[in-house]
Amino acid sequence: MEALDHKCPSCTATLPFDPTLQKWKCSYCGSEYTLEELEKYENAKNADNSEKTNPSNDVNLGEDSTIDVDVYECQSCGAKILTDENTTATFCVYCGNTAIIKNRLTGTLRPTKIIPFKNTKEEAIKTFVNYRKGKPFAPKDFSNKENIEKITGVYIPFWIYDCDVAASLEAVGKNIKTWTSGDYQYTKTDTYKVLREGNMNYEKVPTDASSKFDDDIMDSIEPFNYNDLADFSMSYLSGFLSEKYDVEKSEAFERAKTRVVNSTNEKLKETIIGYSTYNVVSSNMNINLKDSNYILLPVWMLNINYRGKVRKFAMNGQTGKMVGDIPIAPSKAISTSLVIFIVSFIILLILNIILIGGIG
């Protein structure tokens, strides 16, 4: 197995990608490099030196285990690091150096595009802190520093699809009119057969391609701005974690089609106007897949184990949109309710005294 560590051409220190600069910046000597400069340096180095490889082997986690993992050797400190079969970029837990597993990013496993991180770890932590502040009943110790410092930048694998849709919808619309004449109330109901047809074009419908990540969370941090899609380069992975897909393109497309169908139906229903009520009887979709691409999208992930339950949070690494489940502290909820009750009781008591005094 081959692991690629990006080194600063000036001082050989680890060279991570800086989301703010959109460049690679050395934290030791301060040197900055563009992707073109870094690739030029790497190509020159490879031309002068034979390609280095790291020993690897598959190991089994116990006699009865069916989970295979790989071992690679950190080029900085020599430590042996275990990774599962879907990890494409990881950290050395001993020296913190980034390692990109190159042979997992070749052929069909190589993404075509990537959106580089736009938010730094510090910005992600600040967003989470503000997100927690917006939840007044959150436990005081939930956002302890040791918890939020675990937030990690991960490139999540996605499939994106371009497709055309020919759709039709049938509904029953009703116009209901009610009036009163004398002692009688009348209701008139006019019923209509409503037909809608349309052709729609969808571009870059996303579906996350890793079974490790919750689909609902990944959907919730959308949308991404695909204008920022760049040609994939392993250099972007430096300083971040990354996963490869384990959900095949055909399987993921089934979920994408569900999103397309729901969106198309909503668009058709928006055109049904002028009726008191309507009820959809049937709909038909003919979806034609035009293109698909395997891409990596930036996400800041944070898992907090709080009182035996793992709370998952995710932040869009491009837009800064954060989602997650903040727990409620029962003591805070009870005390707040008690304060509201006491204040309300006092106000009612004062109003009652004023009213009685006024009557007297």
mmCIF file of C-alpha atoms in Angstrom:
data_model
loop_
_atom_site.group_PDB
_atom_site.id
_atom_site.type_symbol
_atom_site.label_atom_id
_atom_site.label_comp_id
_atom_site.label_asym_id
_atom_site.label_seq_id
_atom_site.Cartn_x
_atom_site.Cartn_y
_atom_site.Cartn_z
ATOM 1 C CA MET A 1 0.000 0.000 0.000
ATOM 2 C CA GLU A 2 1.195 3.501 -0.825
ATOM 3 C CA ALA A 3 0.708 6.429 1.538
ATOM 4 C CA LEU A 4 1.311 9.956 0.342
ATOM 5 C CA ASP A 5 2.414 12.595 2.859
ATOM 6 C CA HIS A 6 2.621 16.158 1.629
ATOM 7 C CA LYS A 7 5.869 17.802 2.774
ATOM 8 C CA CYS A 8 6.794 21.473 2.640
ATOM 9 C CA PRO A 9 9.380 21.939 -0.150
ATOM 10 C CA SER A 10 11.156 24.514 2.023
ATOM 11 C CA CYS A 11 11.455 22.753 5.396
ATOM 12 C CA THR A 12 9.910 19.247 4.851
ATOM 13 C CA ALA A 13 7.289 19.786 7.589
ATOM 14 C CA THR A 14 3.753 18.496 7.072
ATOM 15 C CA LEU A 15 1.911 20.705 4.568
ATOM 16 C CA PRO A 16 -1.871 20.853 5.164
ATOM 17 C CA PHE A 17 -4.479 22.549 2.972
ATOM 18 C CA ASP A 18 -5.603 25.940 4.321
ATOM 19 C CA PRO A 19 -9.351 26.501 3.617
ATOM 20 C CA THR A 20 -9.081 30.264 4.171
ATOM 21 C CA LEU A 21 -6.203 30.815 1.736
ATOM 22 C CA GLN A 22 -7.269 28.009 -0.605
ATOM 23 C CA LYS A 23 -3.551 27.168 -0.639
ATOM 24 C CA TRP A 24 -1.205 24.811 1.162
ATOM 25 C CA LYS A 25 0.518 26.591 4.061
ATOM 26 C CA CYS A 26 3.372 25.365 6.239
ATOM 27 C CA SER A 27 2.738 26.122 9.919
ATOM 28 C CA TYR A 28 6.467 25.978 10.648
ATOM 29 C CA CYS A 29 8.154 28.185 8.044
ATOM 30 C CA GLY A 30 5.058 30.011 6.743
ATOM 31 C CA SER A 31 5.584 29.046 3.093
ATOM 32 C CA GLU A 32 2.481 28.996 0.899
ATOM 33 C CA TYR A 33 1.910 26.993 -2.278
ATOM 34 C CA THR A 34 -0.771 26.856 -4.944
ATOM 35 C CA LEU A 35 -1.926 23.526 -6.335
ATOM 36 C CA GLU A 36 0.089 24.132 -9.512
ATOM 37 C CA GLU A 37 3.260 24.884 -7.523
ATOM 38 C CA LEU A 38 2.807 21.851 -5.313
ATOM 39 C CA GLU A 39 2.168 19.494 -8.238
ATOM 40 C CA LYS A 40 5.212 20.894 -10.054
ATOM 41 C CA TYR A 41 7.356 20.189 -7.006
ATOM 42 C CA GLU A 42 5.951 16.668 -6.575
ATOM 43 C CA ASN A 43 6.490 15.843 -10.260
ATOM 44 C CA ALA A 44 10.077 17.063 -10.116
ATOM 45 C CA LYS A 45 10.745 15.055 -6.984
ATOM 46 C CA ASN A 46 9.275 11.904 -8.493
ATOM 47 C CA ALA A 47 11.379 12.350 -11.607
ATOM 48 C CA ASP A 48 14.570 12.433 -9.506
ATOM 49 C CA ASN A 49 13.701 9.686 -7.076
ATOM 50 C CA SER A 50 12.250 6.234 -7.444
ATOM 51 C CA GLU A 51 8.732 5.970 -6.166
ATOM 52 C CA LYS A 52 8.654 5.034 -2.498
ATOM 53 C CA THR A 53 6.260 2.409 -1.229
ATOM 54 C CA ASN A 54 5.225 1.453 2.261
ATOM 55 C CA PRO A 55 4.887 -2.160 3.386
ATOM 56 C CA SER A 56 1.361 -3.221 3.931
ATOM 57 C CA ASN A 57 -0.512 -6.363 4.659
ATOM 58 C CA ASP A 58 -4.008 -7.412 5.528
ATOM 59 C CA VAL A 59 -4.552 -8.402 9.136
ATOM 60 C CA ASN A 60 -7.542 -10.031 10.766
ATOM 61 C CA LEU A 61 -8.955 -8.714 14.031
ATOM 62 C CA GLY A 62 -9.350 -12.056 15.746
ATOM 63 C CA GLU A 63 -9.895 -15.644 14.807
ATOM 64 C CA ASP A 64 -13.660 -15.321 14.393
ATOM 65 C CA SER A 65 -13.670 -11.810 12.895
ATOM 66 C CA THR A 66 -14.593 -11.204 9.271
ATOM 67 C CA ILE A 67 -13.420 -7.558 9.295
ATOM 68 C CA ASP A 68 -10.211 -6.987 7.363
ATOM 69 C CA VAL A 69 -8.099 -3.923 7.942
ATOM 70 C CA ASP A 70 -4.918 -2.623 6.367
ATOM 71 C CA VAL A 71 -1.659 -1.559 7.926
ATOM 72 C CA TYR A 72 0.484 1.300 6.667
ATOM 73 C CA GLU A 73 3.661 2.764 8.068
ATOM 74 C CA CYS A 74 3.764 6.482 8.858
ATOM 75 C CA GLN A 75 6.559 8.082 6.892
ATOM 76 C CA SER A 76 7.229 10.628 9.646
ATOM 77 C CA CYS A 77 7.554 8.478 12.773
ATOM 78 C CA GLY A 78 7.391 4.902 11.516
ATOM 79 C CA ALA A 79 4.299 3.967 13.511
ATOM 80 C CA LYS A 80 2.031 1.220 12.161
ATOM 81 C CA ILE A 81 -1.497 2.527 11.667
ATOM 82 C CA LEU A 82 -4.616 0.410 11.106
ATOM 83 C CA THR A 83 -7.273 1.595 8.667
ATOM 84 C CA ASP A 84 -10.458 -0.017 7.466
ATOM 85 C CA GLU A 85 -11.054 -0.825 3.829
ATOM 86 C CA ASN A 86 -12.933 2.411 3.049
ATOM 87 C CA THR A 87 -10.500 4.941 4.516
ATOM 88 C CA THR A 88 -8.605 6.949 1.916
ATOM 89 C CA ALA A 89 -6.991 9.563 4.146
ATOM 90 C CA THR A 90 -6.198 9.403 7.841
ATOM 91 C CA PHE A 91 -4.029 10.805 10.631
ATOM 92 C CA CYS A 92 -1.167 9.182 12.483
ATOM 93 C CA VAL A 93 -2.368 9.125 16.080
ATOM 94 C CA TYR A 94 1.218 9.395 17.313
ATOM 95 C CA CYS A 95 2.671 12.339 15.395
ATOM 96 C CA GLY A 96 -0.470 13.808 13.780
ATOM 97 C CA ASN A 97 0.883 13.453 10.249
ATOM 98 C CA THR A 98 -1.569 13.045 7.366
ATOM 99 C CA ALA A 99 -1.424 9.952 5.199
ATOM 100 C CA ILE A 100 -3.322 9.519 1.937
ATOM 101 C CA ILE A 101 -3.787 5.918 0.871
ATOM 102 C CA LYS A 102 -3.039 6.249 -2.831
ATOM 103 C CA ASN A 103 -4.053 2.803 -4.025
ATOM 104 C CA ARG A 104 -7.587 3.477 -2.797
ATOM 105 C CA LEU A 105 -7.882 6.541 -5.000
ATOM 106 C CA THR A 106 -7.131 4.979 -8.364
ATOM 107 C CA GLY A 107 -9.278 3.649 -11.182
ATOM 108 C CA THR A 108 -12.992 3.648 -10.374
ATOM 109 C CA LEU A 109 -12.180 4.686 -6.788
ATOM 110 C CA ARG A 110 -10.670 7.976 -7.922
ATOM 111 C CA PRO A 111 -13.161 10.870 -7.635
ATOM 112 C CA THR A 112 -13.576 13.102 -10.661
ATOM 113 C CA LYS A 113 -14.249 16.303 -8.719
ATOM 114 C CA ILE A 114 -13.905 17.774 -5.240
ATOM 115 C CA ILE A 115 -15.129 20.861 -3.400
ATOM 116 C CA PRO A 116 -12.260 21.997 -1.168
ATOM 117 C CA PHE A 117 -12.943 23.035 2.425
ATOM 118 C CA LYS A 118 -13.858 26.714 2.813
ATOM 119 C CA ASN A 119 -14.147 26.726 6.622
ATOM 120 C CA THR A 120 -11.300 26.194 9.074
ATOM 121 C CA LYS A 121 -11.507 24.076 12.226
ATOM 122 C CA GLU A 122 -11.618 27.252 14.321
ATOM 123 C CA GLU A 123 -14.598 28.510 12.317
ATOM 124 C CA ALA A 124 -16.324 25.134 12.693
ATOM 125 C CA ILE A 125 -15.836 25.219 16.476
ATOM 126 C CA LYS A 126 -17.193 28.782 16.645
ATOM 127 C CA THR A 127 -20.240 27.769 14.599
ATOM 128 C CA PHE A 128 -20.926 24.844 16.921
ATOM 129 C CA VAL A 129 -20.598 27.045 20.026
ATOM 130 C CA ASN A 130 -23.083 29.542 18.552
ATOM 131 C CA TYR A 131 -25.369 26.681 17.540
ATOM 132 C CA ARG A 132 -25.362 25.428 21.123
ATOM 133 C CA LYS A 133 -26.021 28.959 22.469
ATOM 134 C CA GLY A 134 -29.213 29.003 20.430
ATOM 135 C CA LYS A 135 -30.515 26.104 22.525
ATOM 136 C CA PRO A 136 -31.294 27.584 25.990
ATOM 137 C CA PHE A 137 -32.098 24.200 27.539
ATOM 138 C CA ALA A 138 -28.801 22.601 26.481
ATOM 139 C CA PRO A 139 -26.719 21.067 29.311
ATOM 140 C CA LYS A 140 -23.990 23.393 30.544
ATOM 141 C CA ASP A 141 -21.249 20.782 30.164
ATOM 142 C CA PHE A 142 -22.323 19.608 26.710
ATOM 143 C CA SER A 143 -20.027 21.990 24.851
ATOM 144 C CA ASN A 144 -16.947 21.370 26.984
ATOM 145 C CA LYS A 145 -13.715 22.206 25.209
ATOM 146 C CA GLU A 146 -12.561 18.582 25.211
ATOM 147 C CA ASN A 147 -15.748 17.655 23.350
ATOM 148 C CA ILE A 148 -15.784 20.287 20.618
ATOM 149 C CA GLU A 149 -12.034 20.028 19.987
ATOM 150 C CA LYS A 150 -12.772 16.598 18.492
ATOM 151 C CA ILE A 151 -14.481 18.167 15.477
ATOM 152 C CA THR A 152 -12.891 16.713 12.336
ATOM 153 C CA GLY A 153 -12.854 17.684 8.677
ATOM 154 C CA VAL A 154 -13.906 14.773 6.490
ATOM 155 C CA TYR A 155 -14.316 14.529 2.730
ATOM 156 C CA ILE A 156 -17.535 12.561 2.258
ATOM 157 C CA PRO A 157 -18.009 10.541 -0.950
ATOM 158 C CA PHE A 158 -21.053 11.483 -3.015
ATOM 159 C CA TRP A 159 -22.579 10.402 -6.296
ATOM 160 C CA ILE A 160 -24.151 13.217 -8.303
ATOM 161 C CA TYR A 161 -26.546 12.598 -11.181
ATOM 162 C CA ASP A 162 -27.831 14.518 -14.200
ATOM 163 C CA CYS A 163 -31.179 13.337 -15.525
ATOM 164 C CA ASP A 164 -34.233 14.312 -17.570
ATOM 165 C CA VAL A 165 -37.774 13.649 -16.343
ATOM 166 C CA ALA A 166 -40.994 13.357 -18.305
ATOM 167 C CA ALA A 167 -43.793 13.534 -15.751
ATOM 168 C CA SER A 168 -47.559 13.498 -15.618
ATOM 169 C CA LEU A 169 -50.010 13.872 -12.767
ATOM 170 C CA GLU A 170 -53.753 13.377 -12.380
ATOM 171 C CA ALA A 171 -55.759 14.920 -9.572
ATOM 172 C CA VAL A 172 -59.364 15.611 -8.612
ATOM 173 C CA GLY A 173 -60.027 19.270 -7.880
ATOM 174 C CA LYS A 174 -63.051 20.640 -6.093
ATOM 175 C CA ASN A 175 -64.585 24.077 -5.787
ATOM 176 C CA ILE A 176 -66.911 24.286 -2.811
ATOM 177 C CA LYS A 177 -69.359 27.146 -2.315
ATOM 178 C CA THR A 178 -71.612 27.517 0.732
ATOM 179 C CA TRP A 179 -74.437 30.029 1.284
ATOM 180 C CA THR A 180 -77.512 30.523 3.453
ATOM 181 C CA SER A 181 -81.006 31.352 2.257
ATOM 182 C CA GLY A 182 -83.742 31.697 4.827
ATOM 183 C CA ASP A 183 -83.588 28.800 7.263
ATOM 184 C CA TYR A 184 -81.500 26.681 4.919
ATOM 185 C CA GLN A 185 -77.766 26.398 4.262
ATOM 186 C CA TYR A 186 -76.689 25.257 0.833
ATOM 187 C CA THR A 187 -73.408 23.748 -0.371
ATOM 188 C CA LYS A 188 -72.432 23.414 -4.016
ATOM 189 C CA THR A 189 -69.471 21.252 -5.006
ATOM 190 C CA ASP A 190 -68.026 21.339 -8.526
ATOM 191 C CA THR A 191 -65.630 18.500 -9.291
ATOM 192 C CA TYR A 192 -62.905 18.667 -11.963
ATOM 193 C CA LYS A 193 -60.449 16.266 -13.475
ATOM 194 C CA VAL A 194 -57.023 17.942 -13.283
ATOM 195 C CA LEU A 195 -54.163 16.859 -15.551
ATOM 196 C CA ARG A 196 -50.594 18.138 -15.472
ATOM 197 C CA GLU A 197 -47.625 17.211 -17.645
ATOM 198 C CA GLY A 198 -44.103 18.515 -17.810
ATOM 199 C CA ASN A 199 -40.504 17.877 -18.743
ATOM 200 C CA MET A 200 -37.802 18.760 -16.239
ATOM 201 C CA ASN A 201 -34.032 18.678 -16.204
ATOM 202 C CA TYR A 202 -32.030 17.975 -13.052
ATOM 203 C CA GLU A 203 -28.314 18.561 -12.668
ATOM 204 C CA LYS A 204 -26.034 17.263 -9.916
ATOM 205 C CA VAL A 205 -28.607 15.526 -7.729
ATOM 206 C CA PRO A 206 -26.477 14.429 -4.732
ATOM 207 C CA THR A 207 -26.576 11.180 -2.787
ATOM 208 C CA ASP A 208 -23.977 10.351 -0.166
ATOM 209 C CA ALA A 209 -22.076 7.229 -1.124
ATOM 210 C CA SER A 210 -20.898 6.016 2.286
ATOM 211 C CA SER A 211 -22.977 3.777 4.522
ATOM 212 C CA LYS A 212 -21.087 5.145 7.555
ATOM 213 C CA PHE A 213 -22.847 8.497 7.463
ATOM 214 C CA ASP A 214 -26.491 9.195 8.240
ATOM 215 C CA ASP A 215 -28.409 10.029 5.056
ATOM 216 C CA ASP A 216 -30.740 12.442 6.837
ATOM 217 C CA ILE A 217 -27.812 14.432 8.239
ATOM 218 C CA MET A 218 -26.070 14.560 4.868
ATOM 219 C CA ASP A 219 -29.303 15.749 3.227
ATOM 220 C CA SER A 220 -29.808 18.388 5.912
ATOM 221 C CA ILE A 221 -26.484 20.168 5.353
ATOM 222 C CA GLU A 222 -27.251 20.728 1.669
ATOM 223 C CA PRO A 223 -27.119 22.597 -0.583
ATOM 224 C CA PHE A 224 -23.545 22.741 -1.814
ATOM 225 C CA ASN A 225 -22.497 25.300 -4.407
ATOM 226 C CA TYR A 226 -21.265 23.158 -7.288
ATOM 227 C CA ASN A 227 -19.653 26.160 -8.948
ATOM 228 C CA ASP A 228 -16.747 25.448 -6.584
ATOM 229 C CA LEU A 229 -16.173 21.940 -7.946
ATOM 230 C CA ALA A 230 -12.498 21.484 -8.831
ATOM 231 C CA ASP A 231 -10.711 18.673 -10.621
ATOM 232 C CA PHE A 232 -9.744 16.093 -8.038
ATOM 233 C CA SER A 233 -6.217 16.209 -6.656
ATOM 234 C CA MET A 234 -4.966 14.161 -3.726
ATOM 235 C CA SER A 235 -3.282 17.328 -2.478
ATOM 236 C CA TYR A 236 -6.659 18.646 -1.262
ATOM 237 C CA LEU A 237 -6.860 15.755 1.217
ATOM 238 C CA SER A 238 -3.775 16.895 3.102
ATOM 239 C CA GLY A 239 -4.824 17.762 6.659
ATOM 240 C CA PHE A 240 -8.242 16.095 6.447
ATOM 241 C CA LEU A 241 -9.809 12.666 6.696
ATOM 242 C CA SER A 242 -11.438 11.058 3.694
ATOM 243 C CA GLU A 243 -13.570 8.042 2.856
ATOM 244 C CA LYS A 244 -14.186 6.167 -0.371
ATOM 245 C CA TYR A 245 -17.612 5.060 -1.490
ATOM 246 C CA ASP A 246 -19.079 1.744 -0.387
ATOM 247 C CA VAL A 247 -22.522 2.381 -1.914
ATOM 248 C CA GLU A 248 -22.473 1.521 -5.597
ATOM 249 C CA LYS A 249 -23.619 4.016 -8.218
ATOM 250 C CA SER A 250 -26.709 1.996 -9.199
ATOM 251 C CA GLU A 251 -27.797 1.580 -5.578
ATOM 252 C CA ALA A 252 -27.336 5.261 -4.775
ATOM 253 C CA PHE A 253 -29.286 6.235 -7.907
ATOM 254 C CA GLU A 254 -32.401 4.598 -6.478
ATOM 255 C CA ARG A 255 -32.309 7.114 -3.651
ATOM 256 C CA ALA A 256 -31.567 9.940 -6.062
ATOM 257 C CA LYS A 257 -34.622 8.934 -8.104
ATOM 258 C CA THR A 258 -36.788 9.170 -4.990
ATOM 259 C CA ARG A 259 -35.595 12.735 -4.491
ATOM 260 C CA VAL A 260 -36.256 13.549 -8.146
ATOM 261 C CA VAL A 261 -39.758 12.048 -8.024
ATOM 262 C CA ASN A 262 -40.679 13.968 -4.851
ATOM 263 C CA SER A 263 -39.314 17.229 -6.233
ATOM 264 C CA THR A 264 -41.084 16.796 -9.574
ATOM 265 C CA ASN A 265 -44.407 16.009 -7.920
ATOM 266 C CA GLU A 266 -44.109 19.131 -5.783
ATOM 267 C CA LYS A 267 -43.384 21.262 -8.859
ATOM 268 C CA LEU A 268 -46.427 19.873 -10.682
ATOM 269 C CA LYS A 269 -48.672 20.369 -7.659
ATOM 270 C CA GLU A 270 -47.585 24.004 -7.434
ATOM 271 C CA THR A 271 -49.354 24.573 -10.773
ATOM 272 C CA ILE A 272 -52.714 23.339 -9.440
ATOM 273 C CA ILE A 273 -54.402 26.581 -8.462
ATOM 274 C CA GLY A 274 -57.969 27.909 -8.473
ATOM 275 C CA TYR A 275 -59.521 25.017 -6.514
ATOM 276 C CA SER A 276 -60.841 24.888 -2.955
ATOM 277 C CA THR A 277 -59.206 21.485 -2.489
ATOM 278 C CA TYR A 278 -57.542 18.846 -4.625
ATOM 279 C CA ASN A 279 -56.420 15.272 -4.230
ATOM 280 C CA VAL A 280 -53.703 13.593 -6.328
ATOM 281 C CA VAL A 281 -54.981 10.357 -7.866
ATOM 282 C CA SER A 282 -51.868 9.179 -9.711
ATOM 283 C CA SER A 283 -48.525 10.298 -11.083
ATOM 284 C CA ASN A 284 -46.113 8.853 -13.620
ATOM 285 C CA MET A 285 -42.378 9.513 -14.041
ATOM 286 C CA ASN A 286 -40.017 8.551 -16.821
ATOM 287 C CA ILE A 287 -36.477 9.278 -15.590
ATOM 288 C CA ASN A 288 -33.597 9.248 -18.054
ATOM 289 C CA LEU A 289 -30.115 9.204 -16.487
ATOM 290 C CA LYS A 290 -27.723 11.319 -18.563
ATOM 291 C CA ASP A 291 -24.549 11.431 -16.480
ATOM 292 C CA SER A 292 -23.120 10.576 -13.079
ATOM 293 C CA ASN A 293 -19.944 11.521 -11.235
ATOM 294 C CA TYR A 294 -18.140 10.422 -8.125
ATOM 295 C CA ILE A 295 -17.104 13.448 -6.048
ATOM 296 C CA LEU A 296 -15.893 14.380 -2.552
ATOM 297 C CA LEU A 297 -17.665 17.046 -0.505
ATOM 298 C CA PRO A 298 -16.305 18.780 2.646
ATOM 299 C CA VAL A 299 -18.015 18.167 5.991
ATOM 300 C CA TRP A 300 -16.957 18.971 9.555
ATOM 301 C CA MET A 301 -18.077 16.074 11.751
ATOM 302 C CA LEU A 302 -18.476 15.961 15.532
ATOM 303 C CA ASN A 303 -19.724 13.028 17.610
ATOM 304 C CA ILE A 304 -20.289 13.647 21.319
ATOM 305 C CA ASN A 305 -21.003 10.714 23.619
ATOM 306 C CA TYR A 306 -23.243 12.298 26.226
ATOM 307 C CA ARG A 307 -24.727 10.159 28.985
ATOM 308 C CA GLY A 308 -24.490 6.967 26.981
ATOM 309 C CA LYS A 309 -25.933 8.366 23.746
ATOM 310 C CA VAL A 310 -23.897 9.536 20.753
ATOM 311 C CA ARG A 311 -25.028 12.934 19.487
ATOM 312 C CA LYS A 312 -24.033 13.551 15.870
ATOM 313 C CA PHE A 313 -23.332 16.979 14.379
ATOM 314 C CA ALA A 314 -22.287 17.962 10.886
ATOM 315 C CA MET A 315 -21.353 21.269 9.308
ATOM 316 C CA ASN A 316 -21.195 21.966 5.606
ATOM 317 C CA GLY A 317 -17.493 22.634 5.060
ATOM 318 C CA GLN A 318 -18.307 25.043 2.239
ATOM 319 C CA THR A 319 -21.334 27.060 3.452
ATOM 320 C CA GLY A 320 -21.058 26.679 7.241
ATOM 321 C CA LYS A 321 -24.575 25.252 7.675
ATOM 322 C CA MET A 322 -24.716 23.187 10.897
ATOM 323 C CA VAL A 323 -27.180 20.457 11.885
ATOM 324 C CA GLY A 324 -27.356 18.209 14.922
ATOM 325 C CA ASP A 325 -29.338 17.149 17.963
ATOM 326 C CA ILE A 326 -28.629 19.197 21.098
ATOM 327 C CA PRO A 327 -29.902 17.387 24.234
ATOM 328 C CA ILE A 328 -32.166 19.076 26.772
ATOM 329 C CA ALA A 329 -31.093 19.341 30.411
ATOM 330 C CA PRO A 330 -34.159 18.334 32.497
ATOM 331 C CA SER A 331 -33.069 20.563 35.383
ATOM 332 C CA LYS A 332 -32.956 23.616 33.080
ATOM 333 C CA ALA A 333 -36.343 22.858 31.555
ATOM 334 C CA ILE A 334 -37.937 22.343 34.985
ATOM 335 C CA SER A 335 -36.370 25.441 36.550
ATOM 336 C CA THR A 336 -37.342 27.613 33.568
ATOM 337 C CA SER A 337 -40.928 26.316 33.671
ATOM 338 C CA LEU A 338 -41.044 26.967 37.406
ATOM 339 C CA VAL A 339 -39.805 30.548 36.981
ATOM 340 C CA ILE A 340 -42.380 31.195 34.245
ATOM 341 C CA PHE A 341 -45.136 29.769 36.464
ATOM 342 C CA ILE A 342 -44.107 31.898 39.476
ATOM 343 C CA VAL A 343 -43.820 35.098 37.404
ATOM 344 C CA SER A 344 -47.190 34.440 35.746
ATOM 345 C CA PHE A 345 -48.790 33.736 39.142
ATOM 346 C CA ILE A 346 -47.427 36.981 40.594
ATOM 347 C CA ILE A 347 -48.661 39.001 37.598
ATOM 348 C CA LEU A 348 -52.146 37.459 37.868
ATOM 349 C CA LEU A 349 -52.177 38.112 41.608
ATOM 350 C CA ILE A 350 -51.260 41.783 41.120
ATOM 351 C CA LEU A 351 -53.906 42.192 38.408
ATOM 352 C CA ASN A 352 -56.483 40.583 40.676
ATOM 353 C CA ILE A 353 -55.600 42.954 43.546
ATOM 354 C CA ILE A 354 -55.835 45.968 41.196
ATOM 355 C CA LEU A 355 -59.227 44.842 39.905
ATOM 356 C CA ILE A 356 -60.602 44.245 43.415
ATOM 357 C CA GLY A 357 -59.286 47.611 44.544
ATOM 358 C CA GLY A 358 -60.904 49.289 41.547
ATOM 359 C CA ILE A 359 -64.280 47.707 42.284
ATOM 360 C CA GLY A 360 -64.095 48.706 45.952
#
